[in-house]
Amino acid sequence: MAALIFLAPLGACSSGSADTTVPVTRTVDAAPLVHTSAAGRVDPAKPFTVTAQAGSTLTDVTVTGPDGKLVAGRLADDGRSWRTTAHLRAGTAYTARIAADDGKGGRGETVTPFTTADATNLLTAQLGPDSAGSGVYGVGQPLTVKLSAPVKDAAARREVERGLTVTSRPAVTGAWYWVDDSNLHFRPQEYWPADASVKLAFDIAGTPVSDGLYGGAPSTLSFRTGDRVEAVVDAAAHELTYRRNGEVVRTIPVTTGKPGFDTRNGIKVVLGQEAAVRMSGETVGIAAGSADSYDLNVEWATRVTWSGEYVHAAPWSVGSQGRANVSHGCTGMSTADAKWFFDNTRIGDVVQVVNSLGHEMEPFGNGFGDWNITWTDWVKHSAAGGQISTVGAAEGAAQASGAMKPLL
């Protein structure tokens, strides 16, 4: 219901005004002078409009959302109509403040509250990593977003990215990569710093994304990184070098994939760990009973691909470890070394294979091969078209005051 309020001077944030030649002599109720599109619930896909009745003109219109922010709009040159030019959020309460002139020396204001209709097609996001890492992950762990519906249009993708906020302490430079229409990954230009705090949030609730699709419920996740752990497997030297925060902690004799089963080259990220797992050649297409078939119970297995590549205990090949590559693609080591590696590694840590005759690690779909994409190519797959800083609000304020050095 419209409410009569006293006329106040127009503020600097007014979205438009129209002059009148009749001197203002009295204050009137502006409600009868205007008509709005606020009958029932307003369609958020359409603009909210205000029209002056015959003989009257609009002198000012402002629309604010529940957060007090103004919604952009435009007043017609003749002062007879006004419309929003920015998108309205679905399921949101707004307040329209309207000032009008009756053309007879009277001016007044009225307030019209309205609410947009709820959206039926909502876009939500499943954020990763999940809780499998118990809140602490390795420095190679990418952020992932799985959307509830495909987003194909470039403008809609930009809207999704605007709703994704990554903050970290310390701050890093990073970027989003659209893997496909429903999946995005975020990674820094370099690995995350050790002992960093990271937060990912998705919030475009009620915001139109594309035709009929609106932002749904917000979601957030937070985690910390542990030490910078990097394991480099040299397939030619048959050796794994384990580094923690840049220091070599241990070198381990290993065996990798034999000819025809060569281990993938490239950077991989630990996906999970199993103290005991059954491995069967049939799961990777090796026929049971063939010369290369196997069916084994394996201990201390650290997974690096979804297709079944692990770093694990291989007591049956100790004689070849450090000497020759005899596995079916995994990195095998003694039981004692495998347990040590298992105990000193977590999800998100980095395992890199070099000097193998195998193909390169897949960028996506078989684990996290994100780090094998050059930074230049990575940034090109952001809908927003560039890299971003993960500086948080508090840290940003400190930087602005000169208390902290800005990112270069």
mmCIF file of N, CA and C in Angstrom, residues 305-401:
data_model
loop_
_atom_site.group_PDB
_atom_site.id
_atom_site.type_symbol
_atom_site.label_atom_id
_atom_site.label_comp_id
_atom_site.label_asym_id
_atom_site.label_seq_id
_atom_site.Cartn_x
_atom_site.Cartn_y
_atom_site.Cartn_z
ATOM 1 N N THR A 305 45.458 -40.581 -9.563
ATOM 2 C CA THR A 305 44.513 -40.471 -10.684
ATOM 3 C C THR A 305 43.289 -41.310 -10.358
ATOM 4 N N TRP A 306 42.155 -40.926 -10.959
ATOM 5 C CA TRP A 306 40.937 -41.711 -10.756
ATOM 6 C C TRP A 306 41.003 -43.045 -11.500
ATOM 7 N N SER A 307 41.831 -43.121 -12.530
ATOM 8 C CA SER A 307 41.917 -44.358 -13.310
ATOM 9 C C SER A 307 42.737 -45.433 -12.605
ATOM 10 N N GLY A 308 43.326 -45.109 -11.457
ATOM 11 C CA GLY A 308 43.986 -46.147 -10.681
ATOM 12 C C GLY A 308 45.477 -46.033 -10.538
ATOM 13 N N GLU A 309 46.054 -44.861 -10.763
ATOM 14 C CA GLU A 309 47.487 -44.693 -10.542
ATOM 15 C C GLU A 309 47.716 -44.291 -9.087
ATOM 16 N N TYR A 310 48.585 -45.051 -8.415
ATOM 17 C CA TYR A 310 48.887 -44.840 -6.998
ATOM 18 C C TYR A 310 50.391 -44.787 -6.780
ATOM 19 N N VAL A 311 50.765 -44.268 -5.633
ATOM 20 C CA VAL A 311 52.078 -44.519 -5.045
ATOM 21 C C VAL A 311 51.808 -45.491 -3.906
ATOM 22 N N HIS A 312 52.408 -46.712 -3.940
ATOM 23 C CA HIS A 312 51.993 -47.736 -2.971
ATOM 24 C C HIS A 312 53.106 -48.728 -2.673
ATOM 25 N N ALA A 313 52.846 -49.537 -1.678
ATOM 26 C CA ALA A 313 53.785 -50.590 -1.315
ATOM 27 C C ALA A 313 53.760 -51.697 -2.371
ATOM 28 N N ALA A 314 54.950 -52.126 -2.786
ATOM 29 C CA ALA A 314 55.065 -53.207 -3.777
ATOM 30 C C ALA A 314 56.196 -54.139 -3.346
ATOM 31 N N PRO A 315 55.969 -54.914 -2.275
ATOM 32 C CA PRO A 315 57.047 -55.787 -1.776
ATOM 33 C C PRO A 315 57.492 -56.827 -2.791
ATOM 34 N N TRP A 316 56.647 -57.158 -3.763
ATOM 35 C CA TRP A 316 56.986 -58.156 -4.769
ATOM 36 C C TRP A 316 58.015 -57.647 -5.782
ATOM 37 N N SER A 317 58.244 -56.318 -5.801
ATOM 38 C CA SER A 317 59.182 -55.777 -6.800
ATOM 39 C C SER A 317 60.378 -55.077 -6.156
ATOM 40 N N VAL A 318 60.659 -55.387 -4.880
ATOM 41 C CA VAL A 318 61.763 -54.705 -4.184
ATOM 42 C C VAL A 318 63.089 -54.869 -4.939
ATOM 43 N N GLY A 319 63.289 -56.016 -5.545
ATOM 44 C CA GLY A 319 64.532 -56.252 -6.272
ATOM 45 C C GLY A 319 64.717 -55.339 -7.467
ATOM 46 N N SER A 320 63.615 -54.822 -8.008
ATOM 47 C CA SER A 320 63.692 -53.934 -9.174
ATOM 48 C C SER A 320 63.666 -52.460 -8.793
ATOM 49 N N GLN A 321 63.247 -52.181 -7.565
ATOM 50 C CA GLN A 321 63.126 -50.780 -7.143
ATOM 51 C C GLN A 321 64.494 -50.113 -7.083
ATOM 52 N N GLY A 322 64.592 -48.964 -7.715
ATOM 53 C CA GLY A 322 65.868 -48.270 -7.843
ATOM 54 C C GLY A 322 66.684 -48.750 -9.023
ATOM 55 N N ARG A 323 66.161 -49.768 -9.753
ATOM 56 C CA ARG A 323 66.932 -50.379 -10.849
ATOM 57 C C ARG A 323 66.188 -50.413 -12.182
ATOM 58 N N ALA A 324 64.874 -50.750 -12.129
ATOM 59 C CA ALA A 324 64.137 -50.961 -13.379
ATOM 60 C C ALA A 324 62.662 -50.640 -13.166
ATOM 61 N N ASN A 325 61.972 -50.384 -14.266
ATOM 62 C CA ASN A 325 60.544 -50.092 -14.213
ATOM 63 C C ASN A 325 59.762 -51.338 -14.604
ATOM 64 N N VAL A 326 58.998 -51.901 -13.647
ATOM 65 C CA VAL A 326 58.326 -53.176 -13.880
ATOM 66 C C VAL A 326 56.850 -53.152 -13.493
ATOM 67 N N SER A 327 56.301 -51.966 -13.136
ATOM 68 C CA SER A 327 54.912 -51.904 -12.680
ATOM 69 C C SER A 327 53.957 -51.745 -13.851
ATOM 70 N N HIS A 328 52.671 -51.713 -13.520
ATOM 71 C CA HIS A 328 51.642 -51.484 -14.542
ATOM 72 C C HIS A 328 51.237 -50.006 -14.605
ATOM 73 N N GLY A 329 52.103 -49.134 -14.121
ATOM 74 C CA GLY A 329 51.850 -47.693 -14.199
ATOM 75 C C GLY A 329 51.936 -46.985 -12.866
ATOM 76 N N CYS A 330 51.792 -47.733 -11.767
ATOM 77 C CA CYS A 330 51.904 -47.128 -10.439
ATOM 78 C C CYS A 330 53.373 -46.928 -10.071
ATOM 79 N N THR A 331 53.584 -46.148 -9.028
ATOM 80 C CA THR A 331 54.921 -45.989 -8.460
ATOM 81 C C THR A 331 55.009 -46.905 -7.250
ATOM 82 N N GLY A 332 55.840 -47.958 -7.341
ATOM 83 C CA GLY A 332 55.953 -48.946 -6.284
ATOM 84 C C GLY A 332 57.210 -48.743 -5.462
ATOM 85 N N MET A 333 57.132 -49.078 -4.179
ATOM 86 C CA MET A 333 58.273 -48.963 -3.269
ATOM 87 C C MET A 333 58.109 -50.002 -2.173
ATOM 88 N N SER A 334 59.088 -50.107 -1.299
ATOM 89 C CA SER A 334 59.008 -51.071 -0.222
ATOM 90 C C SER A 334 57.862 -50.736 0.714
ATOM 91 N N THR A 335 57.416 -51.691 1.501
ATOM 92 C CA THR A 335 56.299 -51.467 2.417
ATOM 93 C C THR A 335 56.643 -50.393 3.435
ATOM 94 N N ALA A 336 57.866 -50.430 3.974
ATOM 95 C CA ALA A 336 58.269 -49.430 4.967
ATOM 96 C C ALA A 336 58.282 -48.037 4.356
ATOM 97 N N ASP A 337 58.818 -47.901 3.141
ATOM 98 C CA ASP A 337 58.853 -46.587 2.485
ATOM 99 C C ASP A 337 57.449 -46.113 2.131
ATOM 100 N N ALA A 338 56.611 -47.041 1.698
ATOM 101 C CA ALA A 338 55.238 -46.665 1.325
ATOM 102 C C ALA A 338 54.459 -46.174 2.538
ATOM 103 N N LYS A 339 54.651 -46.820 3.687
ATOM 104 C CA LYS A 339 53.973 -46.357 4.900
ATOM 105 C C LYS A 339 54.486 -44.991 5.308
ATOM 106 N N TRP A 340 55.788 -44.774 5.213
ATOM 107 C CA TRP A 340 56.337 -43.449 5.528
ATOM 108 C C TRP A 340 55.749 -42.394 4.598
ATOM 109 N N PHE A 341 55.693 -42.685 3.304
ATOM 110 C CA PHE A 341 55.138 -41.741 2.338
ATOM 111 C C PHE A 341 53.668 -41.472 2.645
ATOM 112 N N PHE A 342 52.935 -42.523 2.948
ATOM 113 C CA PHE A 342 51.517 -42.422 3.290
ATOM 114 C C PHE A 342 51.329 -41.515 4.502
ATOM 115 N N ASP A 343 52.141 -41.710 5.527
ATOM 116 C CA ASP A 343 52.011 -40.950 6.771
ATOM 117 C C ASP A 343 52.440 -39.496 6.621
ATOM 118 N N ASN A 344 53.240 -39.202 5.616
ATOM 119 C CA ASN A 344 53.780 -37.853 5.447
ATOM 120 C C ASN A 344 53.192 -37.120 4.248
ATOM 121 N N THR A 345 52.050 -37.601 3.776
ATOM 122 C CA THR A 345 51.394 -37.013 2.607
ATOM 123 C C THR A 345 49.917 -36.822 2.914
ATOM 124 N N ARG A 346 49.325 -35.800 2.321
ATOM 125 C CA ARG A 346 47.893 -35.554 2.507
ATOM 126 C C ARG A 346 47.254 -35.211 1.171
ATOM 127 N N ILE A 347 45.927 -35.232 1.130
ATOM 128 C CA ILE A 347 45.182 -34.823 -0.065
ATOM 129 C C ILE A 347 45.592 -33.399 -0.445
ATOM 130 N N GLY A 348 45.864 -33.214 -1.728
ATOM 131 C CA GLY A 348 46.267 -31.902 -2.213
ATOM 132 C C GLY A 348 47.756 -31.733 -2.371
ATOM 133 N N ASP A 349 48.561 -32.671 -1.828
ATOM 134 C CA ASP A 349 50.007 -32.597 -2.035
ATOM 135 C C ASP A 349 50.342 -32.908 -3.492
ATOM 136 N N VAL A 350 51.542 -32.521 -3.882
ATOM 137 C CA VAL A 350 51.953 -32.595 -5.288
ATOM 138 C C VAL A 350 52.846 -33.805 -5.523
ATOM 139 N N VAL A 351 52.519 -34.587 -6.572
ATOM 140 C CA VAL A 351 53.365 -35.691 -7.033
ATOM 141 C C VAL A 351 53.645 -35.446 -8.515
ATOM 142 N N GLN A 352 54.901 -35.267 -8.848
ATOM 143 C CA GLN A 352 55.284 -34.990 -10.238
ATOM 144 C C GLN A 352 56.157 -36.114 -10.772
ATOM 145 N N VAL A 353 55.806 -36.602 -11.952
ATOM 146 C CA VAL A 353 56.586 -37.652 -12.615
ATOM 147 C C VAL A 353 57.349 -37.033 -13.771
ATOM 148 N N VAL A 354 58.648 -37.309 -13.829
ATOM 149 C CA VAL A 354 59.489 -36.787 -14.918
ATOM 150 C C VAL A 354 60.239 -37.950 -15.558
ATOM 151 N N ASN A 355 60.649 -37.735 -16.797
ATOM 152 C CA ASN A 355 61.504 -38.685 -17.526
ATOM 153 C C ASN A 355 60.865 -40.058 -17.727
ATOM 154 N N SER A 356 59.554 -40.105 -17.788
ATOM 155 C CA SER A 356 58.868 -41.346 -18.136
ATOM 156 C C SER A 356 58.562 -41.337 -19.631
ATOM 157 N N LEU A 357 58.341 -42.492 -20.180
ATOM 158 C CA LEU A 357 57.955 -42.593 -21.596
ATOM 159 C C LEU A 357 56.435 -42.537 -21.757
ATOM 160 N N GLY A 358 55.722 -42.367 -20.648
ATOM 161 C CA GLY A 358 54.269 -42.305 -20.711
ATOM 162 C C GLY A 358 53.761 -40.974 -21.244
ATOM 163 N N HIS A 359 52.458 -40.925 -21.517
ATOM 164 C CA HIS A 359 51.868 -39.682 -22.026
ATOM 165 C C HIS A 359 51.724 -38.684 -20.889
ATOM 166 N N GLU A 360 51.351 -37.456 -21.252
ATOM 167 C CA GLU A 360 51.211 -36.397 -20.248
ATOM 168 C C GLU A 360 49.921 -36.586 -19.440
ATOM 169 N N MET A 361 49.962 -36.183 -18.195
ATOM 170 C CA MET A 361 48.803 -36.227 -17.331
ATOM 171 C C MET A 361 47.671 -35.421 -17.939
ATOM 172 N N GLU A 362 46.468 -35.981 -17.940
ATOM 173 C CA GLU A 362 45.300 -35.272 -18.463
ATOM 174 C C GLU A 362 45.019 -34.039 -17.597
ATOM 175 N N PRO A 363 44.709 -32.891 -18.203
ATOM 176 C CA PRO A 363 44.423 -31.693 -17.403
ATOM 177 C C PRO A 363 43.208 -31.880 -16.496
ATOM 178 N N PHE A 364 42.159 -32.539 -17.024
ATOM 179 C CA PHE A 364 40.923 -32.704 -16.262
ATOM 180 C C PHE A 364 40.352 -34.100 -16.513
ATOM 181 N N GLY A 365 39.509 -34.548 -15.595
ATOM 182 C CA GLY A 365 38.762 -35.772 -15.799
ATOM 183 C C GLY A 365 39.376 -37.014 -15.188
ATOM 184 N N ASN A 366 40.691 -36.981 -14.918
ATOM 185 C CA ASN A 366 41.346 -38.149 -14.338
ATOM 186 C C ASN A 366 42.098 -37.765 -13.068
ATOM 187 N N GLY A 367 41.569 -36.781 -12.382
ATOM 188 C CA GLY A 367 42.241 -36.221 -11.224
ATOM 189 C C GLY A 367 42.480 -34.752 -11.467
ATOM 190 N N PHE A 368 43.506 -34.204 -10.831
ATOM 191 C CA PHE A 368 43.813 -32.786 -10.992
ATOM 192 C C PHE A 368 45.134 -32.632 -11.725
ATOM 193 N N GLY A 369 45.014 -32.407 -13.038
ATOM 194 C CA GLY A 369 46.185 -32.105 -13.853
ATOM 195 C C GLY A 369 46.276 -30.625 -14.150
ATOM 196 N N ASP A 370 45.584 -29.828 -13.337
ATOM 197 C CA ASP A 370 45.475 -28.391 -13.572
ATOM 198 C C ASP A 370 46.829 -27.698 -13.725
ATOM 199 N N TRP A 371 47.826 -28.163 -12.965
ATOM 200 C CA TRP A 371 49.122 -27.482 -12.949
ATOM 201 C C TRP A 371 49.946 -27.734 -14.199
ATOM 202 N N ASN A 372 49.483 -28.594 -15.079
ATOM 203 C CA ASN A 372 50.192 -28.843 -16.333
ATOM 204 C C ASN A 372 49.796 -27.863 -17.431
ATOM 205 N N ILE A 373 48.830 -26.992 -17.152
ATOM 206 C CA ILE A 373 48.406 -25.961 -18.097
ATOM 207 C C ILE A 373 49.190 -24.692 -17.807
ATOM 208 N N THR A 374 49.753 -24.065 -18.827
ATOM 209 C CA THR A 374 50.505 -22.830 -18.609
ATOM 210 C C THR A 374 49.577 -21.747 -18.070
ATOM 211 N N TRP A 375 50.137 -20.821 -17.328
ATOM 212 C CA TRP A 375 49.321 -19.761 -16.734
ATOM 213 C C TRP A 375 48.637 -18.925 -17.811
ATOM 214 N N THR A 376 49.335 -18.646 -18.905
ATOM 215 C CA THR A 376 48.755 -17.861 -19.995
ATOM 216 C C THR A 376 47.510 -18.541 -20.548
ATOM 217 N N ASP A 377 47.601 -19.847 -20.784
ATOM 218 C CA ASP A 377 46.448 -20.585 -21.299
ATOM 219 C C ASP A 377 45.347 -20.701 -20.250
ATOM 220 N N TRP A 378 45.726 -20.843 -18.992
ATOM 221 C CA TRP A 378 44.739 -20.965 -17.923
ATOM 222 C C TRP A 378 43.848 -19.722 -17.872
ATOM 223 N N VAL A 379 44.471 -18.563 -17.874
ATOM 224 C CA VAL A 379 43.722 -17.309 -17.733
ATOM 225 C C VAL A 379 42.768 -17.107 -18.907
ATOM 226 N N LYS A 380 43.120 -17.600 -20.080
ATOM 227 C CA LYS A 380 42.271 -17.439 -21.266
ATOM 228 C C LYS A 380 40.917 -18.121 -21.097
ATOM 229 N N HIS A 381 40.820 -19.089 -20.201
ATOM 230 C CA HIS A 381 39.572 -19.834 -20.029
ATOM 231 C C HIS A 381 38.708 -19.290 -18.911
ATOM 232 N N SER A 382 39.034 -18.090 -18.457
ATOM 233 C CA SER A 382 38.159 -17.391 -17.513
ATOM 234 C C SER A 382 37.157 -16.563 -18.299
ATOM 235 N N ALA A 383 35.876 -16.646 -17.929
ATOM 236 C CA ALA A 383 34.858 -15.849 -18.626
ATOM 237 C C ALA A 383 35.061 -14.369 -18.373
ATOM 238 N N ALA A 384 35.601 -14.036 -17.197
ATOM 239 C CA ALA A 384 35.854 -12.632 -16.866
ATOM 240 C C ALA A 384 37.079 -12.106 -17.591
ATOM 241 N N GLY A 385 37.903 -13.025 -18.108
ATOM 242 C CA GLY A 385 39.001 -12.622 -18.979
ATOM 243 C C GLY A 385 40.256 -12.159 -18.279
ATOM 244 N N GLY A 386 40.472 -12.561 -17.035
ATOM 245 C CA GLY A 386 41.698 -12.122 -16.394
ATOM 246 C C GLY A 386 41.917 -12.764 -15.051
ATOM 247 N N GLN A 387 43.090 -12.487 -14.498
ATOM 248 C CA GLN A 387 43.448 -13.020 -13.195
ATOM 249 C C GLN A 387 42.913 -12.100 -12.097
ATOM 250 N N ILE A 388 42.809 -12.644 -10.889
ATOM 251 C CA ILE A 388 42.287 -11.878 -9.767
ATOM 252 C C ILE A 388 43.193 -12.059 -8.564
ATOM 253 N N SER A 389 43.085 -11.131 -7.622
ATOM 254 C CA SER A 389 43.791 -11.260 -6.354
ATOM 255 C C SER A 389 42.829 -11.813 -5.317
ATOM 256 N N THR A 390 43.333 -12.664 -4.441
ATOM 257 C CA THR A 390 42.490 -13.247 -3.406
ATOM 258 C C THR A 390 42.576 -12.454 -2.100
ATOM 259 N N VAL A 391 42.971 -11.206 -2.196
ATOM 260 C CA VAL A 391 43.064 -10.391 -0.997
ATOM 261 C C VAL A 391 41.686 -10.223 -0.380
ATOM 262 N N GLY A 392 41.578 -10.382 0.937
ATOM 263 C CA GLY A 392 40.307 -10.236 1.641
ATOM 264 C C GLY A 392 40.020 -8.800 1.986
ATOM 265 N N ALA A 393 38.807 -8.543 2.510
ATOM 266 C CA ALA A 393 38.395 -7.174 2.814
ATOM 267 C C ALA A 393 39.305 -6.518 3.843
ATOM 268 N N ALA A 394 39.598 -7.223 4.934
ATOM 269 C CA ALA A 394 40.421 -6.634 5.991
ATOM 270 C C ALA A 394 41.837 -6.380 5.498
ATOM 271 N N GLU A 395 42.381 -7.363 4.767
ATOM 272 C CA GLU A 395 43.726 -7.203 4.242
ATOM 273 C C GLU A 395 43.767 -6.104 3.196
ATOM 274 N N GLY A 396 42.684 -6.017 2.393
ATOM 275 C CA GLY A 396 42.617 -4.963 1.386
ATOM 276 C C GLY A 396 42.598 -3.583 2.010
ATOM 277 N N ALA A 397 41.872 -3.435 3.120
ATOM 278 C CA ALA A 397 41.831 -2.150 3.807
ATOM 279 C C ALA A 397 43.207 -1.785 4.350
ATOM 280 N N ALA A 398 43.922 -2.800 4.858
ATOM 281 C CA ALA A 398 45.260 -2.557 5.370
ATOM 282 C C ALA A 398 46.206 -2.127 4.249
ATOM 283 N N GLN A 399 46.056 -2.771 3.091
ATOM 284 C CA GLN A 399 46.895 -2.391 1.951
ATOM 285 C C GLN A 399 46.595 -0.959 1.527
ATOM 286 N N ALA A 400 45.303 -0.611 1.490
ATOM 287 C CA ALA A 400 44.928 0.721 1.061
ATOM 288 C C ALA A 400 45.486 1.785 1.993
ATOM 289 N N SER A 401 45.623 1.462 3.293
ATOM 290 C CA SER A 401 46.154 2.425 4.250
ATOM 291 C C SER A 401 47.665 2.434 4.279
#
